[in-house]
CSV table of C-alpha atoms in Angstrom, one decimal:
chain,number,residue,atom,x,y,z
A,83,UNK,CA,-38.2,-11.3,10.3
A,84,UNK,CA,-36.0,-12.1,13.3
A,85,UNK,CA,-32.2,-13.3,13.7
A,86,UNK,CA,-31.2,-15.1,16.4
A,87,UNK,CA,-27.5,-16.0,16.9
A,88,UNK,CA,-27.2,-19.6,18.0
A,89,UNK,CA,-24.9,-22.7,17.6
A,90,UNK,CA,-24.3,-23.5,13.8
A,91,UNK,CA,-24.4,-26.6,12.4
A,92,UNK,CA,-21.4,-27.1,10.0
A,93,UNK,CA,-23.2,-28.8,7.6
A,94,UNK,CA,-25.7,-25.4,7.1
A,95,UNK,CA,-22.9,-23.0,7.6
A,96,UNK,CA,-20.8,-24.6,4.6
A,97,UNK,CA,-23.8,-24.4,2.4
A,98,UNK,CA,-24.2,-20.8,3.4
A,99,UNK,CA,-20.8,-20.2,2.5
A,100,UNK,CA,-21.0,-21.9,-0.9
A,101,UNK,CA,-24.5,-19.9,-1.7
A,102,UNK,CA,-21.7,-16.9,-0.9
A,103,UNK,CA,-18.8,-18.0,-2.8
A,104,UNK,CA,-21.4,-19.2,-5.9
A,105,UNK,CA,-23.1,-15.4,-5.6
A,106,UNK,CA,-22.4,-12.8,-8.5
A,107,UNK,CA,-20.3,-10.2,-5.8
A,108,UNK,CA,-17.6,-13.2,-4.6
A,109,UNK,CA,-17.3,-14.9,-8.2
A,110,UNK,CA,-15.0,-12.2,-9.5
A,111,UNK,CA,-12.7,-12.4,-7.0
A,112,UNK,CA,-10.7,-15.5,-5.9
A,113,UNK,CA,-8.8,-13.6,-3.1
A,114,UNK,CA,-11.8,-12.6,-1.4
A,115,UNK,CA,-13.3,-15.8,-1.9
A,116,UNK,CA,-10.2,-17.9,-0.2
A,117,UNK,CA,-10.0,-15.2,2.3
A,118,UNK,CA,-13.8,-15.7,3.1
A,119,UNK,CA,-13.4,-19.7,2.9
A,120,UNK,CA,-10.7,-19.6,5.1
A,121,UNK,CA,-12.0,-17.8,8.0
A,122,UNK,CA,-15.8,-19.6,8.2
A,123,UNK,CA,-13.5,-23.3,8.3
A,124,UNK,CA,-11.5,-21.8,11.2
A,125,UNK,CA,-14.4,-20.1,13.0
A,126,UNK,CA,-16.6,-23.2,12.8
A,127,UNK,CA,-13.4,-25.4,14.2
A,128,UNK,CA,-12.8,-23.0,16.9
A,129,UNK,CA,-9.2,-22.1,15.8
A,130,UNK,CA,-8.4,-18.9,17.0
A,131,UNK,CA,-5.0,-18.9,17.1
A,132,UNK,CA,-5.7,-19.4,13.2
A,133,UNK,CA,-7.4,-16.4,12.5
A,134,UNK,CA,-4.6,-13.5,13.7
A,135,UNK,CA,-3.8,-11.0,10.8
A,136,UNK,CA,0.0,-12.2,10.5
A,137,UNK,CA,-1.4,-16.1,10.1
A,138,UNK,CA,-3.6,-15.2,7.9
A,139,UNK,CA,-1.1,-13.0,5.8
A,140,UNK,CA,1.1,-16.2,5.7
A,141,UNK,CA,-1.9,-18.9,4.9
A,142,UNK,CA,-3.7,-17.0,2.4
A,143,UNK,CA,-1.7,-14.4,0.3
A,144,UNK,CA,1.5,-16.5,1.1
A,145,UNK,CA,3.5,-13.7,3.1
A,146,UNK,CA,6.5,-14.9,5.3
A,147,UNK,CA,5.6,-16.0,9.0
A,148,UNK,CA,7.1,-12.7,10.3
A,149,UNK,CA,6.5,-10.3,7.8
A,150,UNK,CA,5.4,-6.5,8.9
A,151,UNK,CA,2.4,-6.1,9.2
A,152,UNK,CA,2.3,-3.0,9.9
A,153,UNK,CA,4.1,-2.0,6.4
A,154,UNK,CA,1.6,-4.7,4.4
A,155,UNK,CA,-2.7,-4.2,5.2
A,156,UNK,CA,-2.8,-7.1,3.2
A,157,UNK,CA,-5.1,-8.8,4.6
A,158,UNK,CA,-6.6,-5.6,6.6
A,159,UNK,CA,-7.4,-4.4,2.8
A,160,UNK,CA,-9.0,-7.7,1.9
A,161,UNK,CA,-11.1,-8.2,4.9
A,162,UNK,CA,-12.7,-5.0,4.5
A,163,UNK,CA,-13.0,-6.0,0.5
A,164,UNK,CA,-15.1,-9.0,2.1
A,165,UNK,CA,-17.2,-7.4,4.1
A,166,UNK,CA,-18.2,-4.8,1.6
A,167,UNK,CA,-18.8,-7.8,-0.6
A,168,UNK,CA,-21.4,-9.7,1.9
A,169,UNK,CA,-23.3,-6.6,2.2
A,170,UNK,CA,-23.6,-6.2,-1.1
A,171,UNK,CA,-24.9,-9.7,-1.7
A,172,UNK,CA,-27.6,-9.8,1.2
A,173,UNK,CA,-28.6,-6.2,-0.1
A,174,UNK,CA,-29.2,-7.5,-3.7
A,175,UNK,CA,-30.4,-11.1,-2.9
A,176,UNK,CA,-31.9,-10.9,0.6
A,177,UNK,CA,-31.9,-12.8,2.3
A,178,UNK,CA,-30.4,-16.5,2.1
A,179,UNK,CA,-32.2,-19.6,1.2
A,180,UNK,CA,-29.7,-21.5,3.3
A,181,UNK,CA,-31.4,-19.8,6.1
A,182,UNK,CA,-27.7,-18.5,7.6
A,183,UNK,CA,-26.2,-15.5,7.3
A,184,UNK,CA,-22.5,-15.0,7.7
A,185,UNK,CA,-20.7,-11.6,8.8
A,186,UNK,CA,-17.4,-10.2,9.5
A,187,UNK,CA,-17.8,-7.7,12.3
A,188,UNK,CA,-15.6,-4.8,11.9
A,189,UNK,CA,-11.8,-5.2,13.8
A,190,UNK,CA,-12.2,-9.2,14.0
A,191,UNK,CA,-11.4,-12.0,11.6
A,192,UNK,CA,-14.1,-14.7,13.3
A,193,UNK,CA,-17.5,-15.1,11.3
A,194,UNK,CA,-20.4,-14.9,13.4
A,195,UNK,CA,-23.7,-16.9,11.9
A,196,UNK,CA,-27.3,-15.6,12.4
A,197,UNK,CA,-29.9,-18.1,11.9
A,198,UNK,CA,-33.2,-16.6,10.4
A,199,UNK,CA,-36.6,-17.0,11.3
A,200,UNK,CA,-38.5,-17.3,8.3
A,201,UNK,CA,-42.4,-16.1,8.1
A,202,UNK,CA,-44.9,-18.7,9.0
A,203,UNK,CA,-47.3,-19.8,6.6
A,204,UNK,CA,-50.1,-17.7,8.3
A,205,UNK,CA,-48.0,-15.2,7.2
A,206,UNK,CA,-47.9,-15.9,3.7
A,207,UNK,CA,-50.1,-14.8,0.6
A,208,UNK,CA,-51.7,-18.4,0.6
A,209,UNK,CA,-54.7,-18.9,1.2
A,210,UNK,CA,-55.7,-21.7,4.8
A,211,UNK,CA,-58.6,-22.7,2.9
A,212,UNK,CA,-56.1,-23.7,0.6
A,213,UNK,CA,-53.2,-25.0,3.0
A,214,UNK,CA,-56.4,-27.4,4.2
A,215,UNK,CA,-57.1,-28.7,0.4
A,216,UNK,CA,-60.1,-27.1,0.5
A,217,UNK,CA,-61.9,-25.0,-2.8
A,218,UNK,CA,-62.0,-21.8,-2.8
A,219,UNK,CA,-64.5,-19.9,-4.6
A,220,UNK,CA,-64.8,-16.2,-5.3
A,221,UNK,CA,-67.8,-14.5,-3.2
A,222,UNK,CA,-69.8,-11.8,-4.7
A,223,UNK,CA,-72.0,-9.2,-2.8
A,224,UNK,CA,-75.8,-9.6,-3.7
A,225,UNK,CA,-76.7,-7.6,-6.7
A,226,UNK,CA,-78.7,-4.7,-4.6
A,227,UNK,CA,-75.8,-4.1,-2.6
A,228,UNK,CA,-74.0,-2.9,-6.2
A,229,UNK,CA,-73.9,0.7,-6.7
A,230,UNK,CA,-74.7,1.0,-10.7
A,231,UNK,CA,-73.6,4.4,-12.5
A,232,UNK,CA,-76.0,7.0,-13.1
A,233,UNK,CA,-76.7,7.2,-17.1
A,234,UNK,CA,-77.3,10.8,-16.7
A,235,UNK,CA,-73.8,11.2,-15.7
A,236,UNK,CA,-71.0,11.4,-18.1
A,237,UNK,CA,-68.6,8.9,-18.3
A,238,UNK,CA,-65.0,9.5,-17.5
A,239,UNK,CA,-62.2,6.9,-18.3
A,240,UNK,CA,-60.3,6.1,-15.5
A,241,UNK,CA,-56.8,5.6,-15.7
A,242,UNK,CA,-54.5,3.9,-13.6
A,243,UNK,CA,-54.4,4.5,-9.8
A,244,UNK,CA,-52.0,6.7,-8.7
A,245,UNK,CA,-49.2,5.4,-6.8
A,246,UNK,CA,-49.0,7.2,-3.8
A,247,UNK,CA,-45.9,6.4,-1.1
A,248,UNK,CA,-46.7,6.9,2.6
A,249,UNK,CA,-43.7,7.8,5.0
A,250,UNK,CA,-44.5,6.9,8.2
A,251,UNK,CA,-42.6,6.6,11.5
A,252,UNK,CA,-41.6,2.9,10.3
A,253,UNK,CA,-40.4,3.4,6.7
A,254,UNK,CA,-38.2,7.1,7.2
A,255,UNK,CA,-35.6,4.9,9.8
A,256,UNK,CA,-35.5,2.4,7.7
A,257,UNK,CA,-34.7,4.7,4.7
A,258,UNK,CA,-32.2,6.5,6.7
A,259,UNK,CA,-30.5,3.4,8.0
A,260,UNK,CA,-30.3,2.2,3.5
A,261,UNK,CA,-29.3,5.5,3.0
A,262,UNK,CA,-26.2,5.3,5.8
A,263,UNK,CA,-25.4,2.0,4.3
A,264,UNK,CA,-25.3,2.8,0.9
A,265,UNK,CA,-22.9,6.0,1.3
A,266,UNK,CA,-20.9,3.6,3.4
A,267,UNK,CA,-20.5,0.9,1.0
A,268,UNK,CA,-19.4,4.2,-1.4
A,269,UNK,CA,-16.8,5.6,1.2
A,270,UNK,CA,-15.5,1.9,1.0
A,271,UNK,CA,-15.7,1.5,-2.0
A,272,UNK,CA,-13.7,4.6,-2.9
A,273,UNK,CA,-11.1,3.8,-0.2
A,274,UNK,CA,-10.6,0.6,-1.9
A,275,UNK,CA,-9.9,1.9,-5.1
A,276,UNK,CA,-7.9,4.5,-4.3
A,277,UNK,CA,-5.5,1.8,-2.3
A,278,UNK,CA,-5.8,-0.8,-5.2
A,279,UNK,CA,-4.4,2.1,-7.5
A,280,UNK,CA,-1.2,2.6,-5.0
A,281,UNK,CA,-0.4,-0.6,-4.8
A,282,UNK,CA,-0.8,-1.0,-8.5
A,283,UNK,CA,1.8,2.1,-9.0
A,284,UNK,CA,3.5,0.2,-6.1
A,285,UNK,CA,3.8,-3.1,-7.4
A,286,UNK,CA,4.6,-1.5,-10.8
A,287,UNK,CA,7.4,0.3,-9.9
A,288,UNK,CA,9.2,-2.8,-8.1
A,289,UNK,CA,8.7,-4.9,-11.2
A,290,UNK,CA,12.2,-5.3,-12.4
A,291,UNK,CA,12.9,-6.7,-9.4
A,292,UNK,CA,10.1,-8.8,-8.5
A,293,UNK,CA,10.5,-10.4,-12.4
A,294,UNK,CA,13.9,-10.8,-12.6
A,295,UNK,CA,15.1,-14.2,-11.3
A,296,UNK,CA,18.3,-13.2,-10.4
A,297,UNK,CA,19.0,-11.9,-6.9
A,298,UNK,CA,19.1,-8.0,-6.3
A,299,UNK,CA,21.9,-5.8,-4.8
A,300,UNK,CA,21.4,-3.1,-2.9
A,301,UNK,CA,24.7,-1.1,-2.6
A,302,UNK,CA,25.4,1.9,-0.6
A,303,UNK,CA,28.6,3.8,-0.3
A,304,UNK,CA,30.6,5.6,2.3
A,305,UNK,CA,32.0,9.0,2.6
A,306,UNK,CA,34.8,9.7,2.2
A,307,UNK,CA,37.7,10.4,5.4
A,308,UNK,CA,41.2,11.5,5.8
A,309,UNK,CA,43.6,10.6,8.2
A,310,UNK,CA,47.2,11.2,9.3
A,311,UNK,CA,49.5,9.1,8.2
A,312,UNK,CA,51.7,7.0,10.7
A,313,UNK,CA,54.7,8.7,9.0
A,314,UNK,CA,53.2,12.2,9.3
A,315,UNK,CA,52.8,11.4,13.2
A,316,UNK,CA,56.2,10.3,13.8
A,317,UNK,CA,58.1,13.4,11.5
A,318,UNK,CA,55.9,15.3,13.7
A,319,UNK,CA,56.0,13.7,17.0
A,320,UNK,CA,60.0,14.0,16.6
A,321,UNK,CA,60.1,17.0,15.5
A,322,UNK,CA,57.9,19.1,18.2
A,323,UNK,CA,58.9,16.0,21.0
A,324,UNK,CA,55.4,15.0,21.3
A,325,UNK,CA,56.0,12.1,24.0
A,326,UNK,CA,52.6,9.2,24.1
A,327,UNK,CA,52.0,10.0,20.0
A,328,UNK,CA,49.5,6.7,20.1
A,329,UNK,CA,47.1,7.9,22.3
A,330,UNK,CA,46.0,10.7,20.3
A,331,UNK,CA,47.9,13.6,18.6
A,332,UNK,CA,46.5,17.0,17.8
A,333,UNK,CA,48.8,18.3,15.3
A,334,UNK,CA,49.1,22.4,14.6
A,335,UNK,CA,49.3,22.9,11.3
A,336,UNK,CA,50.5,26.2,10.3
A,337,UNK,CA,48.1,28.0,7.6
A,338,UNK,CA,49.1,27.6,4.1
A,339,UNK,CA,51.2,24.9,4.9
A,340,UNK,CA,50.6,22.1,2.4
A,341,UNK,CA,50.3,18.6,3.3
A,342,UNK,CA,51.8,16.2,0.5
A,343,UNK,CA,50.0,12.8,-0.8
A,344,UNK,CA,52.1,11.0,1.8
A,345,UNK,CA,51.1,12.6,5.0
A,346,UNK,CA,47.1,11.4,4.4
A,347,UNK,CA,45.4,8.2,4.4
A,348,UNK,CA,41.8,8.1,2.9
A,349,UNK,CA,39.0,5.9,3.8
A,350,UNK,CA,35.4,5.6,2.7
A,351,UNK,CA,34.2,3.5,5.6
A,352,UNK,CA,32.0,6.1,7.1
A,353,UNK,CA,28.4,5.4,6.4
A,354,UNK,CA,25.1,8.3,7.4
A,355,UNK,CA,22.4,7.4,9.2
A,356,UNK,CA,20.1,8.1,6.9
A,357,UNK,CA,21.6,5.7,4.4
A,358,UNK,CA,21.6,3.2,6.6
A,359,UNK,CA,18.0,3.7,7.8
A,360,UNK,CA,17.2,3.9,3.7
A,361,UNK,CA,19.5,0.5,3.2
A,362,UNK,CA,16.9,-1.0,5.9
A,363,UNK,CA,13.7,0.0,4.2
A,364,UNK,CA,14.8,-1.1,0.9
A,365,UNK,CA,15.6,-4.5,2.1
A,366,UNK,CA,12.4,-4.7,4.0
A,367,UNK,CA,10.6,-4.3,0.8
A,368,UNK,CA,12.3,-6.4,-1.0
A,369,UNK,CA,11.8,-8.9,1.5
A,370,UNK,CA,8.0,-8.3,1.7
A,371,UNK,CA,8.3,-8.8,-2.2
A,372,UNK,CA,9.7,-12.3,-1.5
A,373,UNK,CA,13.0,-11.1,-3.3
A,374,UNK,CA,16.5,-12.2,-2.0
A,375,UNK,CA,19.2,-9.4,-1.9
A,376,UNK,CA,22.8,-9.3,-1.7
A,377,UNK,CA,23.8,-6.3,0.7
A,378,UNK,CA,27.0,-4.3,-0.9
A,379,UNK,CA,28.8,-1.0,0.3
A,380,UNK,CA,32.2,0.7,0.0
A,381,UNK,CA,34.7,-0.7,-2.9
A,382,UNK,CA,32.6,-4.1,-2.7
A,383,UNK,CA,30.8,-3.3,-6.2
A,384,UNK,CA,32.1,-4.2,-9.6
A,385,UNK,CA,30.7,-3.5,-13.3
A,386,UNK,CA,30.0,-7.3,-13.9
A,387,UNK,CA,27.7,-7.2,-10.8
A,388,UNK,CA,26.1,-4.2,-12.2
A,389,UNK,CA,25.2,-6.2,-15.2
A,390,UNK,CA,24.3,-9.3,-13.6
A,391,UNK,CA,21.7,-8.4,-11.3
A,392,UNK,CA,18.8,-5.5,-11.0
A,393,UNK,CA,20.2,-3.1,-8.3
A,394,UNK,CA,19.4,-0.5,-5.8
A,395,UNK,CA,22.4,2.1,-5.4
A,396,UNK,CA,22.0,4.4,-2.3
A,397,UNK,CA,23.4,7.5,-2.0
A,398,UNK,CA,24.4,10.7,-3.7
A,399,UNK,CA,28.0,12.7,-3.3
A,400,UNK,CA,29.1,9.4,-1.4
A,401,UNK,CA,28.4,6.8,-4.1
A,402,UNK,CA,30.9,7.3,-6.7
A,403,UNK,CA,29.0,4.7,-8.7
A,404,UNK,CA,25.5,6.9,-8.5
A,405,UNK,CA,27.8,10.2,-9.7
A,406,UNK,CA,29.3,8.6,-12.6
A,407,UNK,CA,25.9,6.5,-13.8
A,408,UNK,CA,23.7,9.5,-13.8
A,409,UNK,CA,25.8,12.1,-14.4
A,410,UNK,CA,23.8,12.0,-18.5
A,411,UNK,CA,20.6,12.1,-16.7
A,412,UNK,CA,18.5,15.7,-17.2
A,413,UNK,CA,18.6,15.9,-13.1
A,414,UNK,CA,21.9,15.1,-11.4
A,415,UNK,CA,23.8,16.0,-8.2
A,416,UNK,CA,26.8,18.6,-8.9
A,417,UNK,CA,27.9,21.8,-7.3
A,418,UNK,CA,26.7,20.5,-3.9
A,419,UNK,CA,23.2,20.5,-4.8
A,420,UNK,CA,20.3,18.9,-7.8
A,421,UNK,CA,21.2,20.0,-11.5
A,422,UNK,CA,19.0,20.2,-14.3
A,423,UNK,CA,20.6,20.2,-17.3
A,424,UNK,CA,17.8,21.3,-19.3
A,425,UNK,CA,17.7,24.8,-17.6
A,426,UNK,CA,22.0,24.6,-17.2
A,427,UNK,CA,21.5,25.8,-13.9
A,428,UNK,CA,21.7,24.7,-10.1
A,429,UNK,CA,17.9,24.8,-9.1
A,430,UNK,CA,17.5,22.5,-6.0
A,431,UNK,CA,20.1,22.9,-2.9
A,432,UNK,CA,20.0,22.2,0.7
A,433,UNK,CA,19.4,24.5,3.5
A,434,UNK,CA,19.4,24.6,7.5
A,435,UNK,CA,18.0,26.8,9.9
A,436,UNK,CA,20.6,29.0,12.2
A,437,UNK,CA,20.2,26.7,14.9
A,438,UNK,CA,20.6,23.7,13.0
A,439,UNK,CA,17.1,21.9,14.2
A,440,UNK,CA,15.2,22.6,11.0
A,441,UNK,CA,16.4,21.6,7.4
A,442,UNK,CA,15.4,21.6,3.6
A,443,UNK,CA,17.0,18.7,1.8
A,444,UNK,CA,15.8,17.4,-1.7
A,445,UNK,CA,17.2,13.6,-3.8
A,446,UNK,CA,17.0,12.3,-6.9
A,447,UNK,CA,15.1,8.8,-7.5
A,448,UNK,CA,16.4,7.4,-11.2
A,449,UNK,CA,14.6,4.3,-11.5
A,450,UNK,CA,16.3,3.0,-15.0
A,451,UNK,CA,14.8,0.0,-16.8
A,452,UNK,CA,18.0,-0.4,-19.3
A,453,UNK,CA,20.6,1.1,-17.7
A,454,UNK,CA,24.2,1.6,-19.5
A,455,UNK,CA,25.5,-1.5,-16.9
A,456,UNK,CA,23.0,-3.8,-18.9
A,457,UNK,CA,20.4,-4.0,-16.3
A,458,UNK,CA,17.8,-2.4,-14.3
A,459,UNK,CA,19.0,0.5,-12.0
A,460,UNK,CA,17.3,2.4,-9.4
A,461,UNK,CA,19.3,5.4,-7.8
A,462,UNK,CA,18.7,7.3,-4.6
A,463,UNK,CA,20.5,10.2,-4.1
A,464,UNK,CA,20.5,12.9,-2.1
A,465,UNK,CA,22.3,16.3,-1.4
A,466,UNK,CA,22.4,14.7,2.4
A,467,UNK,CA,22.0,11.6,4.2
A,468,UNK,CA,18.8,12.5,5.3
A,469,UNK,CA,16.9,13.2,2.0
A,470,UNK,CA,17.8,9.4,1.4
A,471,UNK,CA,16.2,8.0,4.5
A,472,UNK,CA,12.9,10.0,3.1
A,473,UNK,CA,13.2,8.7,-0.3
A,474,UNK,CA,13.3,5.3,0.5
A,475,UNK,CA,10.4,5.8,2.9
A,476,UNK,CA,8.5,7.5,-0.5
A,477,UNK,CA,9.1,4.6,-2.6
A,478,UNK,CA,8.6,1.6,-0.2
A,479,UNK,CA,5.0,3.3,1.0
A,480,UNK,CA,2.4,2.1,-1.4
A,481,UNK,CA,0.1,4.8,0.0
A,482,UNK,CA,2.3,7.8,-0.9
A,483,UNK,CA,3.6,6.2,-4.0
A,484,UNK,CA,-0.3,6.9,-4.7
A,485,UNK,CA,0.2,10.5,-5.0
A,486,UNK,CA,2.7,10.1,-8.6
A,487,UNK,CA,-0.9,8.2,-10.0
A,488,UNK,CA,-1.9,11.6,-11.7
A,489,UNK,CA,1.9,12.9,-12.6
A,490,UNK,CA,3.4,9.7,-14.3
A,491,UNK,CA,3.1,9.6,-18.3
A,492,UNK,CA,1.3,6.4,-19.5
A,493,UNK,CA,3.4,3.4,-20.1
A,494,UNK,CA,6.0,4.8,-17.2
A,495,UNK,CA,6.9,1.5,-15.7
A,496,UNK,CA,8.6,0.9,-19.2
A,497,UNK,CA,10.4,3.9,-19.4
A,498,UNK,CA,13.0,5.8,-17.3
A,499,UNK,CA,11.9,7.8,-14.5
A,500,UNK,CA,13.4,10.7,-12.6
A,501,UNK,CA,11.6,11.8,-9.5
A,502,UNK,CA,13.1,15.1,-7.8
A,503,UNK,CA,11.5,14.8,-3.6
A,504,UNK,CA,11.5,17.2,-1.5
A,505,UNK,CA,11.9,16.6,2.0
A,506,UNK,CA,12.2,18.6,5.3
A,507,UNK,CA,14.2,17.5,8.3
A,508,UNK,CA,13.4,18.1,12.1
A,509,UNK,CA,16.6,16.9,14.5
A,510,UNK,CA,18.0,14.8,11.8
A,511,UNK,CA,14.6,13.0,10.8
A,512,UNK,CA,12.5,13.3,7.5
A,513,UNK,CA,9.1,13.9,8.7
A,514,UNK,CA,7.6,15.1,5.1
A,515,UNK,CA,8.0,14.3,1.5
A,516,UNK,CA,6.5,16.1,-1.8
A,517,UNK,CA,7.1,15.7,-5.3
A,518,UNK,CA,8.6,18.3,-6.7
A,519,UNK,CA,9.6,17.0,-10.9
A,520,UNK,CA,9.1,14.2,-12.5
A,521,UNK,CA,10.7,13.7,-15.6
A,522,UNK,CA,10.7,10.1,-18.1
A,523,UNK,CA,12.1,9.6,-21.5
């Protein structure tokens, strides 16, 4: 049997794809089937500015026009779910009646058609006495050709022949090649299940949010800064006739000298970089989700917003909101580092190297369906600003949220959650992240 790759008529090539979509491996799945529909209609009408992985993303599993695809395999996922699926359906049906055969190569979304030669008549277990309408009638060799058993002899009942398998040069390639197909429809397989259980943990975990038809916040506070006040600077310019004060004042303050309420200004403007960076992956995700946000940080934050709306807060020793909501929690920030109140001890704290390059930081995720505001919570916070750059990271990957599969108690999703992560920072940047505790109740 031969395949030839030739211009398709539509016609053929739709009823190919119905004998697909109709078979027992596509039935069970309507993603793979619209997936698979959609990319034979665009092939056959030559439309392949139709057929990119962002457009696809959009048409079929409704993503926005410009989401990431880079952070969502969506579709990458699901085209490899189809092809696994088509071999799987010529392996255990053959090979079609339509008489087309319709692929997916690997790193392309176009379907390529082979037409199939099928075996000519002469080929065929009929008989061309029969294919002419002619009888046929059984001939018999003439009776002295017949060997007849020797009476003297004793009989022996034969059983049935022996099957015996012959491996020649043809059949061991063509075992070999089932063989390599088989353990690569396995490796598959297991890939696909392993990333259909992240993004189940994944999709689980943003649930709240994803169900809740009100819009979330994500809220991140600031650190917090002192300045001198305008009074201090002109007392002190007077005093030690500092001429130009407004262009910068370095003020010698005498040790054990005591500066009174009035002579400092606070301000919790001052944001880290690694919230920031974590405020931008959150949103991402929440974006990806389809979920609207409403962005919040310094003093902008009140109780009744707490209540209204399912909220992210970011940050740790800078979010006063994050101190106060989990300070009942078993693992909480205090003392400058992660405290378990179970033990009554300081167990996690943050360390650098001598020459500052290398660091070990560790947060606190809190992801609270009922919180004590009345609505679902989810805290990030970490000793530094680093740790919760790397939490957010851990949370918004469904790939590593794959590694709390084994760790999380059943029904988790319904219950609180404290993660304790681990992460280690190189010039300022997570580059690793481990689960250290896990806690629910």
């Amino acid at each position: 049997m031969q395949y030839m790759i030739v211009e398709i008529d539509a016609i053929l090539a739709e009823q190919a794809l119905e004998e697909l979509l109709h078979g027992h491996s596509f039935s069970s799945s309507k993603q793979c089937q619209a997936l698979l529909r959609y990319i034979v209609k665009h092939t056959l009408n030559g439309e392949g500015n139709m057929l990119r992985e962002r457009v696809i993303g959009s048409e079929v599993f409704g993503r926005a026009p410009d989401y990431d695809t880079g952070n969502d395999p969506v579709v990458r996922s699901r085209a490899a779910e189809v092809r696994k699926r088509l071999a799987q359906h010529y392996m255990q049906k053959g090979e079609p009646r339509s008489g087309i055969r319709i692929d997916i190569p690997n790193g392309s979304y176009r379907a390529t058609f082979e037409t199939i030669e099928l075996p000519s008549r002469s080929d065929s277990l009929s008989s061309p006495l029969e294919d002419a309408g002619v009888a046929w009638q059984p001939q018999f060799p003439p009776m002295d050709t017949v060997a007849l058993p020797d009476p003297s002899e004793p009989e022996v009942l034969a059983g049935p022949a022996p099957l015996v398998l012959r491996a020649g040069r043809w059949s061991a390639w063509r075992w070999s090649l089932l063989l390599a197909g088989l353990l690569a429809i396995a490796w598959f397989s297991q890939r696909e299940i392993i990333h259909m259980r992240a993004e189940l943990t994944f999709n689980r975990f943003w649930s709240p949010f994803t169900s809740s038809p009100k819009d979330a916040v994500v809220y991140f506070g600031g650190s917090y800064t002192y300045y001198l006040s305008s009074g201090f600077i002109s007392n002190y310019q007077s005093e030690h006739r500092v001429p130009n004060a407004n262009s910068g004042l370095i003020a010698d303050i005498q040790n054990g000298k005591l500066l009174n309420q009035s002579s400092l200004v606070s301000n919790n403007s001052l944001i880290g970089l690694g919230d920031v960076a974590a405020v931008a992956r959150v949103a991402s995700t929440l974006t990806r989700l389809g979920k609207k946000y409403d962005l919040r940080y310094g003093s902008d934050l009140t109780v009744t917003d707490l209540h209204a709306s399912p909220t992210v807060l970011i940050g740790g020793f800078s979010n006063m909101w994050t101190l106060e909501l989990t300070d009942s929690f078993r693992y909480s920030l205090d003392q400058g580092g992660i405290v378990d109140h179970q033990q009554h001890k300081l167990v996690w704290v943050q360390s650098n190297s001598t020459d500052g390059v290398k660091g070990e930081d560790y947060v606190i995720v809190s992801r609270i369906p009922n919180s004590v505001t009345g609505s679902f919570a989810l805290f990030i916070a970490g000793i530094n600003t680093y740790s919760n750059q790397a939490a957010a990271n851990f949370i918004c990957d469904a790939e590593k949220m794959n590694a709390l599969t084994g760790s999380l108690p059943r029904g988790w999703e319904k219950r609180n959650l404290q993660l304790v992560l681990h992460t280690t920072v190189i010039n300022q940047v997570p580059i690793s992240t481990e689960v250290v505790a896990v806690h629910s109740w």
